[in-house]
mmCIF file of C-alpha atoms in Angstrom:
data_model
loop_
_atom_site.group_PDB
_atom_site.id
_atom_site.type_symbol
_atom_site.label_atom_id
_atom_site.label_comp_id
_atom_site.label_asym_id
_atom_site.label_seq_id
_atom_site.Cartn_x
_atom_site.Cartn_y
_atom_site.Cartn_z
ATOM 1 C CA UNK A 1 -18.806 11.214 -10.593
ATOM 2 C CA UNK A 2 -20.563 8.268 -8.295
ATOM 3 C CA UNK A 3 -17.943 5.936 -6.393
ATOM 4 C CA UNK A 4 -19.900 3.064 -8.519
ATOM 5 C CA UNK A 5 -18.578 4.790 -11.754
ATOM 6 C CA UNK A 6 -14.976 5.260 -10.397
ATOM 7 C CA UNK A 7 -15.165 1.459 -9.282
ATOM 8 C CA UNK A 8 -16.287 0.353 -12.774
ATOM 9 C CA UNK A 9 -13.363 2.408 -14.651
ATOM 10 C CA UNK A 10 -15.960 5.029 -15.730
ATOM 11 C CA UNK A 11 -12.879 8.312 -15.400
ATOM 12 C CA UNK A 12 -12.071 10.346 -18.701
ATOM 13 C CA UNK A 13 -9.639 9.043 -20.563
ATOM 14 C CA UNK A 14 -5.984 10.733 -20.492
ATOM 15 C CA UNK A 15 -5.825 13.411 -23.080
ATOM 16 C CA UNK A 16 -4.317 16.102 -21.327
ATOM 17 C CA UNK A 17 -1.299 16.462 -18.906
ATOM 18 C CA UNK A 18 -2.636 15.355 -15.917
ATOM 19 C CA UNK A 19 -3.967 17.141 -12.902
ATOM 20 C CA UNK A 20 -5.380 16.199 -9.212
ATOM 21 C CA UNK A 21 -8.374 16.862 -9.339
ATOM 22 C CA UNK A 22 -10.043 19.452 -7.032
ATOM 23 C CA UNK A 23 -10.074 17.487 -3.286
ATOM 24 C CA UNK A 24 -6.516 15.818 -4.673
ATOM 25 C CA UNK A 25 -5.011 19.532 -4.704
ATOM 26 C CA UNK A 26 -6.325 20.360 -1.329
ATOM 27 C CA UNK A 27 -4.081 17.980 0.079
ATOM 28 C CA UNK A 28 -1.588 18.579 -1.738
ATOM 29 C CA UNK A 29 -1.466 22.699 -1.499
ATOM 30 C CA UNK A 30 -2.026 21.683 2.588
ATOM 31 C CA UNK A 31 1.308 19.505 2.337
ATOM 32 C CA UNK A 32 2.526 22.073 0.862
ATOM 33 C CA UNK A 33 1.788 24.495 3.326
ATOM 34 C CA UNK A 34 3.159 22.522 6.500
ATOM 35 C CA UNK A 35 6.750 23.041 4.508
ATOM 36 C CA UNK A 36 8.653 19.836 3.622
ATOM 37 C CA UNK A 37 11.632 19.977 2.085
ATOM 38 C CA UNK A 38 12.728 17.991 -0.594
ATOM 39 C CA UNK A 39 13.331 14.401 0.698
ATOM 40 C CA UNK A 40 16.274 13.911 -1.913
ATOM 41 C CA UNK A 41 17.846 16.432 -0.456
ATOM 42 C CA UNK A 42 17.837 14.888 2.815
ATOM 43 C CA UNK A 43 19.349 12.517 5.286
ATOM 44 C CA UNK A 44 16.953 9.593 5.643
ATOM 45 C CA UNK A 45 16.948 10.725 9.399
ATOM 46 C CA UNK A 46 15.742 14.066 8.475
ATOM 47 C CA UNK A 47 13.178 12.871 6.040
ATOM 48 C CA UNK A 48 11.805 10.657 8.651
ATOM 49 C CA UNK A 49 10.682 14.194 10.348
ATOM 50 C CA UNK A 50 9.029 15.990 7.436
ATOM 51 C CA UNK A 51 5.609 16.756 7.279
ATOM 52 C CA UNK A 52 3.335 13.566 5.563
ATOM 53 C CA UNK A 53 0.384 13.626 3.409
ATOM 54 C CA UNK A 54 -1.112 12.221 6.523
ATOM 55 C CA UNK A 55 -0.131 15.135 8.047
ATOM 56 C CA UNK A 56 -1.904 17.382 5.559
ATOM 57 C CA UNK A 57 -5.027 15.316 5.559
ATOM 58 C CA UNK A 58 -5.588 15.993 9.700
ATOM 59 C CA UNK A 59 -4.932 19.489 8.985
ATOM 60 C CA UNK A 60 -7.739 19.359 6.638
ATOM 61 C CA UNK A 61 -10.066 17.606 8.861
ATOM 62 C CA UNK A 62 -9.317 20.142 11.761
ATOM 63 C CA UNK A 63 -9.616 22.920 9.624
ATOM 64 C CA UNK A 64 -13.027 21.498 8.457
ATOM 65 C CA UNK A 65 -13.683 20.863 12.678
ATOM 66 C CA UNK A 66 -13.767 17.459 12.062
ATOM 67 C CA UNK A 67 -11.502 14.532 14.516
ATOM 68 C CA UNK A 68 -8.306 13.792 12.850
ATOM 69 C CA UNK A 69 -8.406 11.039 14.916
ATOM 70 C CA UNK A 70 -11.707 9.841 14.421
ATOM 71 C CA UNK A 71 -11.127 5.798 14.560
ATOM 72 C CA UNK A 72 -14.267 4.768 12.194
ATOM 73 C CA UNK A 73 -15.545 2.657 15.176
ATOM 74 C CA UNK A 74 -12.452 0.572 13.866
ATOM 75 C CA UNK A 75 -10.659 -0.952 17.338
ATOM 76 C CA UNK A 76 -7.083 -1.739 17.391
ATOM 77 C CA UNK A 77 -4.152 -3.197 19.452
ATOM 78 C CA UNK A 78 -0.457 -2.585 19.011
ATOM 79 C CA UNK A 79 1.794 -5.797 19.763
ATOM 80 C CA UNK A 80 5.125 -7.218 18.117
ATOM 81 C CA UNK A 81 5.649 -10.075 15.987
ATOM 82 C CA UNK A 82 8.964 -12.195 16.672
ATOM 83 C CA UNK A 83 11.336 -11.372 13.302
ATOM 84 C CA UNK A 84 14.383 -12.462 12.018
ATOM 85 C CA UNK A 85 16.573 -9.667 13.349
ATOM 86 C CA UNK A 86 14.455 -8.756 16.189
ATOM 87 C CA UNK A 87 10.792 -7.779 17.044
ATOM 88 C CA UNK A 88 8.482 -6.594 14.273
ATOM 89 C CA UNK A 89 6.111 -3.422 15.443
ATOM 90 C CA UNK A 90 2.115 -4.570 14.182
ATOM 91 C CA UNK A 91 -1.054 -3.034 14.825
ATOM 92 C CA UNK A 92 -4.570 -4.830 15.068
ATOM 93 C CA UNK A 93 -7.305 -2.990 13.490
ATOM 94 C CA UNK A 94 -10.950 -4.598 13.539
ATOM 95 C CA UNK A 95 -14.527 -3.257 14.057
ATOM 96 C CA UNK A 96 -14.920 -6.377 16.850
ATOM 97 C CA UNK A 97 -11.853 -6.786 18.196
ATOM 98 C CA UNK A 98 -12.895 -5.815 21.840
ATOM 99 C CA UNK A 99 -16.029 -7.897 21.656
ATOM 100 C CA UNK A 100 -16.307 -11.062 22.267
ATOM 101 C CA UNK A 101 -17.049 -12.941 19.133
ATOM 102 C CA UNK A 102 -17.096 -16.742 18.325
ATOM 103 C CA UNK A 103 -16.844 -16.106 14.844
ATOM 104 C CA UNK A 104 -13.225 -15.964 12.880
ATOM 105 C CA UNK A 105 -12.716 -13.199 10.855
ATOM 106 C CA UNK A 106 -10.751 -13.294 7.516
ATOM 107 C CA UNK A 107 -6.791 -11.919 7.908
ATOM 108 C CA UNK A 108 -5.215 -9.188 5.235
ATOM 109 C CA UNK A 109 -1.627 -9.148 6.874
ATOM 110 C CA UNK A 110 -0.955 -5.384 5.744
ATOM 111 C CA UNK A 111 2.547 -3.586 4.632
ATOM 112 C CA UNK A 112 2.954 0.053 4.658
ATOM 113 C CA UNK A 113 4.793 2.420 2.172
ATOM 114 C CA UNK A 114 7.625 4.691 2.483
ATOM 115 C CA UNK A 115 10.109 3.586 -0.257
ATOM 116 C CA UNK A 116 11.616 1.167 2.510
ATOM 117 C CA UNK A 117 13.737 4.413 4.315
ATOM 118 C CA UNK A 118 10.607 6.109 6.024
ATOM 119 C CA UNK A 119 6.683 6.134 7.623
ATOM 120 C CA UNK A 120 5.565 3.928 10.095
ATOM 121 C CA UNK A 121 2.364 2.370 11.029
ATOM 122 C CA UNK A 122 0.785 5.746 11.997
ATOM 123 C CA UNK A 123 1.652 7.608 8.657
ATOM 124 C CA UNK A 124 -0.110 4.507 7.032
ATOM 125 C CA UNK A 125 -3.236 4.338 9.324
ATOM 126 C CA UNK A 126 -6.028 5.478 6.695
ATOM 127 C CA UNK A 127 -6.059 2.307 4.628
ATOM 128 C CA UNK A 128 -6.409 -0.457 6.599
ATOM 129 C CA UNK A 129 -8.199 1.173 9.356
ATOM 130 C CA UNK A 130 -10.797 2.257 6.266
ATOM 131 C CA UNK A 131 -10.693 -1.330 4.609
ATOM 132 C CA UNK A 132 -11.021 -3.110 7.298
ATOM 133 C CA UNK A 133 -13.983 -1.587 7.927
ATOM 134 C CA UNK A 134 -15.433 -1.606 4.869
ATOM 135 C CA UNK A 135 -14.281 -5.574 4.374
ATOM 136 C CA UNK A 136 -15.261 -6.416 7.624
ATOM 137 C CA UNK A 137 -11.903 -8.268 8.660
ATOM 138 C CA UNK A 138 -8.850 -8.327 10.983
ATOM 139 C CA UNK A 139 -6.017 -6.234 9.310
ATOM 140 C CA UNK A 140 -2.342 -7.001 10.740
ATOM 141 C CA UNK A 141 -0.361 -4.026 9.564
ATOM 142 C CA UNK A 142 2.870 -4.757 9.597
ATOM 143 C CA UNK A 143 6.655 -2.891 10.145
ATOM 144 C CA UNK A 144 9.797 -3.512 9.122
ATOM 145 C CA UNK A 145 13.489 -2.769 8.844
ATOM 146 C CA UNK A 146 14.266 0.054 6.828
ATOM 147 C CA UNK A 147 17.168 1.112 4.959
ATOM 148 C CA UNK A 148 19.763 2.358 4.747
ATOM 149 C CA UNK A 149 20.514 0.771 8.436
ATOM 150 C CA UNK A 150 18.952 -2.247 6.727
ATOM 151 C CA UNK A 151 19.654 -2.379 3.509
ATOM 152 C CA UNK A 152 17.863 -4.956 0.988
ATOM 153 C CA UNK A 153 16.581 -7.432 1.642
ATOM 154 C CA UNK A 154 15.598 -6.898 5.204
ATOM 155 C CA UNK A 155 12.565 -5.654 4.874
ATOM 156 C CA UNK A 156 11.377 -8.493 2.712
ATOM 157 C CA UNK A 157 12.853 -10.774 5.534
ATOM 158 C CA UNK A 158 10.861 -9.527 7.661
ATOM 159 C CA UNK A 159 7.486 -8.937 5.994
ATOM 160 C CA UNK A 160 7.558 -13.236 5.086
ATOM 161 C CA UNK A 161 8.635 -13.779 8.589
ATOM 162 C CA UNK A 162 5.466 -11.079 10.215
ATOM 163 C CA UNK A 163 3.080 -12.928 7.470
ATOM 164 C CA UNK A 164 4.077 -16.910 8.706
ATOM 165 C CA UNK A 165 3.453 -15.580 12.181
ATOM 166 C CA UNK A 166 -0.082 -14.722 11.222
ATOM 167 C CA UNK A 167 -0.775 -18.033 9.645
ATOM 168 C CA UNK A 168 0.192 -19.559 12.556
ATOM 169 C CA UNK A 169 -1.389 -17.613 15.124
ATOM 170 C CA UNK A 170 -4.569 -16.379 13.338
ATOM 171 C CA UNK A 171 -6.737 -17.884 15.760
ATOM 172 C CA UNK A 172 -5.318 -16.139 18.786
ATOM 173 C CA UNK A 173 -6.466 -12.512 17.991
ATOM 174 C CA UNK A 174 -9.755 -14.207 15.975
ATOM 175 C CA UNK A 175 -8.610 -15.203 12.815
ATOM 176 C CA UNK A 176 -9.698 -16.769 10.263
ATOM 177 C CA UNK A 177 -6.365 -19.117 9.090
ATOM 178 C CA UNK A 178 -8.152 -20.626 5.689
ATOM 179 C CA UNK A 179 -8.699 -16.869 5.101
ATOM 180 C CA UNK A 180 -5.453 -15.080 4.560
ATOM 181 C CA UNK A 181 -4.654 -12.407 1.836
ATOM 182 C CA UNK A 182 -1.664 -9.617 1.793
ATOM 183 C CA UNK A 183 -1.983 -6.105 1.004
ATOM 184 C CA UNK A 184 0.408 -3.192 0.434
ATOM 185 C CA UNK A 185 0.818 0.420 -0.251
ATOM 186 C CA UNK A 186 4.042 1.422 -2.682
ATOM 187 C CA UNK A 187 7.087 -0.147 -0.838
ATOM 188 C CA UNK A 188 4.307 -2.152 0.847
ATOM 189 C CA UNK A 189 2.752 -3.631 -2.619
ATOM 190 C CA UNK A 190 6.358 -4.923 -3.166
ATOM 191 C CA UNK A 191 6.091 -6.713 -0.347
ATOM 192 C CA UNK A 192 2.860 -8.299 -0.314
ATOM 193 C CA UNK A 193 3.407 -9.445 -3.963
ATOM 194 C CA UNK A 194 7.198 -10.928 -2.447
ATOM 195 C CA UNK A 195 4.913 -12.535 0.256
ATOM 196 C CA UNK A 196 3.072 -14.407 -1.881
ATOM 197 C CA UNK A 197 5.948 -15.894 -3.930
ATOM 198 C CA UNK A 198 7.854 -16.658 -0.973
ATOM 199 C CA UNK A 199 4.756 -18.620 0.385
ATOM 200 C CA UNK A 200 4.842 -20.355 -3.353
ATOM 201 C CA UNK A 201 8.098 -21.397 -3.402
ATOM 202 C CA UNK A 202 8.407 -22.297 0.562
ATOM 203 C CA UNK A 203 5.377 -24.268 0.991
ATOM 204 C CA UNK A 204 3.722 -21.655 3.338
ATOM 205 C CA UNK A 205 -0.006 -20.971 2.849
ATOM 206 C CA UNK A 206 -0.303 -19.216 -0.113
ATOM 207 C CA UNK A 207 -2.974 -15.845 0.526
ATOM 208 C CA UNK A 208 -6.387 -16.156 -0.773
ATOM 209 C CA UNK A 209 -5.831 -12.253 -2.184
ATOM 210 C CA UNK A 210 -3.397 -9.899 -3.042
ATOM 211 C CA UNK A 211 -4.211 -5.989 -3.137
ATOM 212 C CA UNK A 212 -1.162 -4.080 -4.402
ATOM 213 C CA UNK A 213 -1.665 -0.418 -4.183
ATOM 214 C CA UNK A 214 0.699 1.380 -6.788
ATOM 215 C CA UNK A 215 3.526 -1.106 -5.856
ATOM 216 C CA UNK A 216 7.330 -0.724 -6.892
ATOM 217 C CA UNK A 217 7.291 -3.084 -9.671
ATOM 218 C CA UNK A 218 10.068 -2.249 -11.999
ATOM 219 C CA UNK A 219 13.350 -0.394 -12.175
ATOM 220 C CA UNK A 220 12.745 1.146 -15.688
ATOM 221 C CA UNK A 221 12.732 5.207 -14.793
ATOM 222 C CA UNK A 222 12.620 6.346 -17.814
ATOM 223 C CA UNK A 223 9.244 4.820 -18.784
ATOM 224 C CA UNK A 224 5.860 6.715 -19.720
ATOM 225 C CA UNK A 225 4.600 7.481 -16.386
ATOM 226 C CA UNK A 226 8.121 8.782 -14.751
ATOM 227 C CA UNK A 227 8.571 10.804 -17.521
ATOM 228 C CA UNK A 228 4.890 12.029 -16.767
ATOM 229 C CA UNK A 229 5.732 12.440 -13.391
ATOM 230 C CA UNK A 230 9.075 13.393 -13.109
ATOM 231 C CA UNK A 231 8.494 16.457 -10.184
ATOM 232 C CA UNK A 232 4.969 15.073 -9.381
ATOM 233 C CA UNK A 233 3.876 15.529 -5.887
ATOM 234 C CA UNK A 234 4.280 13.388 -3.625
ATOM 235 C CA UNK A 235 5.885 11.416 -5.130
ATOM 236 C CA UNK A 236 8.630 11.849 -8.669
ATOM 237 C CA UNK A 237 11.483 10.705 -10.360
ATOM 238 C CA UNK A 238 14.496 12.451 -7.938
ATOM 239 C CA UNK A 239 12.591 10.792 -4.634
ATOM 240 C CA UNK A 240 12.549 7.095 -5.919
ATOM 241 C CA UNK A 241 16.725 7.419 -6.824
ATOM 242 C CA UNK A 242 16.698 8.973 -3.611
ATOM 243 C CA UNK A 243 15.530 5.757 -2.087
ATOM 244 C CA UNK A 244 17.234 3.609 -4.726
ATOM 245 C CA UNK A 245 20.744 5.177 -3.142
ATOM 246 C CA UNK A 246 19.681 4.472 0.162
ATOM 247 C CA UNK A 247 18.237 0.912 -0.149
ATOM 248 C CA UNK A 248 20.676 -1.249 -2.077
ATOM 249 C CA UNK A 249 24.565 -2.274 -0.718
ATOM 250 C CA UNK A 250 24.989 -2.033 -4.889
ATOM 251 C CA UNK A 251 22.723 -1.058 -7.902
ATOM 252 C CA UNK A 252 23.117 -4.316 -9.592
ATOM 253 C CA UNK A 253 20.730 -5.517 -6.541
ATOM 254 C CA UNK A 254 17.682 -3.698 -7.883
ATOM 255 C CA UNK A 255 17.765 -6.423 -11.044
ATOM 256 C CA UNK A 256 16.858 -8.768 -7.999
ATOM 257 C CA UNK A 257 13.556 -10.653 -8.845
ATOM 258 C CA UNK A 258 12.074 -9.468 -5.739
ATOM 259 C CA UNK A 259 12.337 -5.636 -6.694
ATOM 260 C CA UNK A 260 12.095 -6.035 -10.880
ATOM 261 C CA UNK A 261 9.213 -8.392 -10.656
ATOM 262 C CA UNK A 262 8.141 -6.952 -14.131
ATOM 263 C CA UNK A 263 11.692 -7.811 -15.627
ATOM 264 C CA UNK A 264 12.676 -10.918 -13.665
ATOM 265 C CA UNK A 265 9.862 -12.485 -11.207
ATOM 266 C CA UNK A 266 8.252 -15.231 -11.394
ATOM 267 C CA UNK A 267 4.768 -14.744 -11.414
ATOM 268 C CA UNK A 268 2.936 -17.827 -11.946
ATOM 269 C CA UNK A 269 0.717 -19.780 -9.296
ATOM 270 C CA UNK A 270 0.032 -16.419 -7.447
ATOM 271 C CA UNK A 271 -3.250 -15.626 -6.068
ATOM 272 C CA UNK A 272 -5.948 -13.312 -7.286
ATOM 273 C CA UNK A 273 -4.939 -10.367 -7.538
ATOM 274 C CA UNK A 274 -6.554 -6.413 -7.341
ATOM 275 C CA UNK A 275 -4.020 -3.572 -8.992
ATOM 276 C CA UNK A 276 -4.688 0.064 -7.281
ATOM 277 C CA UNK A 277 -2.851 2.686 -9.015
ATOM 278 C CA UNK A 278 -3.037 6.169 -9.234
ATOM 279 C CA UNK A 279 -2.792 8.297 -12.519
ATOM 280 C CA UNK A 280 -0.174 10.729 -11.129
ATOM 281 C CA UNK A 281 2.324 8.747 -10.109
ATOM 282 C CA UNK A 282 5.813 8.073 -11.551
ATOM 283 C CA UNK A 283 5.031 4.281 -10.697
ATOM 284 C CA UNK A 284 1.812 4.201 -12.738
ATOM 285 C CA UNK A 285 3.320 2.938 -15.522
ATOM 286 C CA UNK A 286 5.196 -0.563 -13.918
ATOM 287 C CA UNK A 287 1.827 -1.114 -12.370
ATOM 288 C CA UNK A 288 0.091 -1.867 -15.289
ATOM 289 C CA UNK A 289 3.129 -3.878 -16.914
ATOM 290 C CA UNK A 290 2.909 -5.777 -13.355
ATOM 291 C CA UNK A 291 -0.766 -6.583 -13.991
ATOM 292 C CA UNK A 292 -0.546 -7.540 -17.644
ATOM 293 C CA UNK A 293 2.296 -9.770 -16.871
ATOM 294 C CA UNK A 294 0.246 -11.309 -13.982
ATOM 295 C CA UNK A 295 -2.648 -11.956 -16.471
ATOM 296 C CA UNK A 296 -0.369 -13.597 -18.988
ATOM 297 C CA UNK A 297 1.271 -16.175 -15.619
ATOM 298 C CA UNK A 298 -2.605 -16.805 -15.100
ATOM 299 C CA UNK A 299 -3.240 -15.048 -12.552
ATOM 300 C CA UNK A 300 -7.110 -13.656 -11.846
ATOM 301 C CA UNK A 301 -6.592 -9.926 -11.832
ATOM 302 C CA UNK A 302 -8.594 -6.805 -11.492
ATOM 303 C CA UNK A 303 -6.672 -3.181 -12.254
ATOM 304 C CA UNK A 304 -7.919 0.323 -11.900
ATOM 305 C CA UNK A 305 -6.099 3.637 -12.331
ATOM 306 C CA UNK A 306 -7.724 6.613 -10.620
ATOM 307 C CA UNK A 307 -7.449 9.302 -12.813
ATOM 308 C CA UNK A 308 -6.885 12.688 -10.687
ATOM 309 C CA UNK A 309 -4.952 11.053 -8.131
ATOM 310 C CA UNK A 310 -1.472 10.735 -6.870
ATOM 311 C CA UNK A 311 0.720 8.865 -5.382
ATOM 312 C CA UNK A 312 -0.272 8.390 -1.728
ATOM 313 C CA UNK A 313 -4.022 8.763 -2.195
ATOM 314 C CA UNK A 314 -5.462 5.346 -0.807
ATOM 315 C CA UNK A 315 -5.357 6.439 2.836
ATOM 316 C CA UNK A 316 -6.884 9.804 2.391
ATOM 317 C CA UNK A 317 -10.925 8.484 1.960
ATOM 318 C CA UNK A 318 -11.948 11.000 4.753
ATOM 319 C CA UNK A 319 -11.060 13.680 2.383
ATOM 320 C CA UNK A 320 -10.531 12.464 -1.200
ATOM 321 C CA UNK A 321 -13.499 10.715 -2.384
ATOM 322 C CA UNK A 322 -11.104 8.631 -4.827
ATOM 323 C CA UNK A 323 -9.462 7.429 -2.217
ATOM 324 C CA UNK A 324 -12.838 6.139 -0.362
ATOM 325 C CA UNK A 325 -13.837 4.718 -3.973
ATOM 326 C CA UNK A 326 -10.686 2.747 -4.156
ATOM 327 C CA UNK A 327 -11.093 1.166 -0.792
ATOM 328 C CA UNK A 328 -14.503 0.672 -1.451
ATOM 329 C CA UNK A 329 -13.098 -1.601 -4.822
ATOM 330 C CA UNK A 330 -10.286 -3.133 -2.611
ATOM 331 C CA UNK A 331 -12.806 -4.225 0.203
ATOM 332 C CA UNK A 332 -15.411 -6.063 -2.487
ATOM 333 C CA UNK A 333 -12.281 -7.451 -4.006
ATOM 334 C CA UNK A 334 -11.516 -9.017 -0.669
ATOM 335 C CA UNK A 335 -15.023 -10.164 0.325
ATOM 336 C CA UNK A 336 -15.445 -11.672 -3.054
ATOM 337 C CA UNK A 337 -11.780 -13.590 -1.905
ATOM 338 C CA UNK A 338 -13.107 -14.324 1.259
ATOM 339 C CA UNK A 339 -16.406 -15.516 0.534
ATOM 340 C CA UNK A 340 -17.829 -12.997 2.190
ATOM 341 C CA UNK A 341 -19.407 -11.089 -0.289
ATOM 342 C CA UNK A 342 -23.316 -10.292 0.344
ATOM 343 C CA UNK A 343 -24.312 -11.415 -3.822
ATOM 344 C CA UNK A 344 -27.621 -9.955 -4.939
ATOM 345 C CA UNK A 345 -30.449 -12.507 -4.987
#
């Protein structure tokens, strides 16, 4: 199948339990050969040192005697962002950013995953070093405190506080402040979708964009996809109430409108919006009750589940040709945002 026909929502439809599909399992038997353990049996310190799907995908690529490390002629720049609590880690990533260049570039101010208790900036590399190539902009990825030394909200804190830096200082790494959007990946998507109300309801400027990749959405885990997914890998049911324990000071937080935004948020006057989710994945099924309720607030929205695919996959496009279809969708979504979209004469 072309990347054009997994952009335009072209997959077979879901008749059958679900299975990756052939370079899905790759990864997945590779992860699976560097030996993690089960994360909820775990410490959060020692699942902070098991083996990653990023892992898996270098192994891959060296196998294959390709760089794991190749940088996509993608430059970037580690600095810190002042935050609430202390300094915020972020990473650069731009094809120009070590040429000079009159020209302002559009912003995505970028949030990884990791169920708030794990990964860094490195384990989420893939995706915006990928989309911001493929957009052509100036992606801030973003840190943040994690649980359970930081328990909720912290890291929401702290991903407002990293994004109101960037509209204020845009201009002094080349950006573009009229052209703003958020983006995350799982944990992340929470957070750029939490972005975007806060800059609603504080008079910040609101993003242009929002690209959620298979955000936490919901605290229902008994709905159709967890009980699809209940020992997917990487991700299943006993993981997220692994990170559910570790996150809140008490349960009754998750009903929090920043966590259930499908039960409780307020979703009206948020920006356009692009929904990435991936068919095996116990948070499949919040995802698309998070873009049907953003439809019915008003919201402009564009959705597409990539059948085949787990939890995890948007970083993995120099292996797992969903994953470089899916950036491929994310990056037109943004252009089209930005105004920056080449249209066809």
């Amino acid at each position: 199948m072309s990347i054009l026909d997994k952009i335009l929502g072209n997959d077979e439809p879901r008749d059958t339990p679900a299975k990756p599909d052939h370079d899905m399992q790759k990864v997945l038997d590779e992860l699976a050969a560097l030996g993690p353990k089960p994360i909820e049996t775990l410490s959060p310190e020692e699942a902070r040192r098991q083996p990653t799907p990023t892992d898996a995908v270098k192994s891959l690529l060296r196998k294959d005697g390709k760089n794991p490390d190749d940088d996509l002629g993608v430059a970037t720049r580690d600095f810190t962002i002042p935050g609430p609590a202390g300094a915020i880690q972020a990473r650069l990533y731009g094809p120009d950013l070590d040429k000079p260049n009159d020209r302002l570039s559009p912003v995505v101010v970028y949030f990884h995953g990791g169920g708030f208790v794990f990964a860094d900036l490195d384990v989420y590399d893939g995706g915006p070093r990928g989309t911001s190539k493929m957009a052509d902009c100036i992606f801030v990825s973003c840190h943040y405190r994690q649980a359970p030394e930081n328990k909720f909200p912290a890291a929401h804190e702290d991903a407002v506080a990293a994004y109101k830096w960037v509209t204020e200082n845009a201009q002094s790494f080349g950006g573009d402040p009229q052209k703003i959007a958020v983006m995350g990946e799982s944990a992340g998507g929470n957070l750029a979708i939490n972005v975007s109300m806060a800059a609603r309801d504080q008079g910040l400027p609101v993003p242009v964009h929002q690209v959620l990749v298979y955000p936490v959405a919901g605290v229902d885990m008994d709905n159709e996809s967890y009980r699809e997914n209940a020992n997917a890998k990487p991700l299943n049911k006993p993981m997220m109430e692994w990170f559910v324990k570790h996150i809140f000071n008490d349960q009754s937080e998750a009903q929090d409108p920043r966590v259930n935004l499908v039960g409780a948020a307020n979703l009206a006057g948020l920006p356009s919006t692009t929904v990435i989710l991936a068919e095996i994945d116990p948070l499949r099924t919040e995802g698309e009750q998070l873009a049907e309720k953003l439809e019915q607030a008003g919201v402009d929205v564009r959705h597409k589940t990539f059948n085949g695919s787990t939890h995890e996959f948007y970083g993995m496009a120099t292996v797992v040709p969903d994953a470089m279809a899916a950036q491929t969708f994310a990056a037109h979504e943004l252009k089209r945002a930005f105004g920056t979209a080449i249209l066809p004469i």
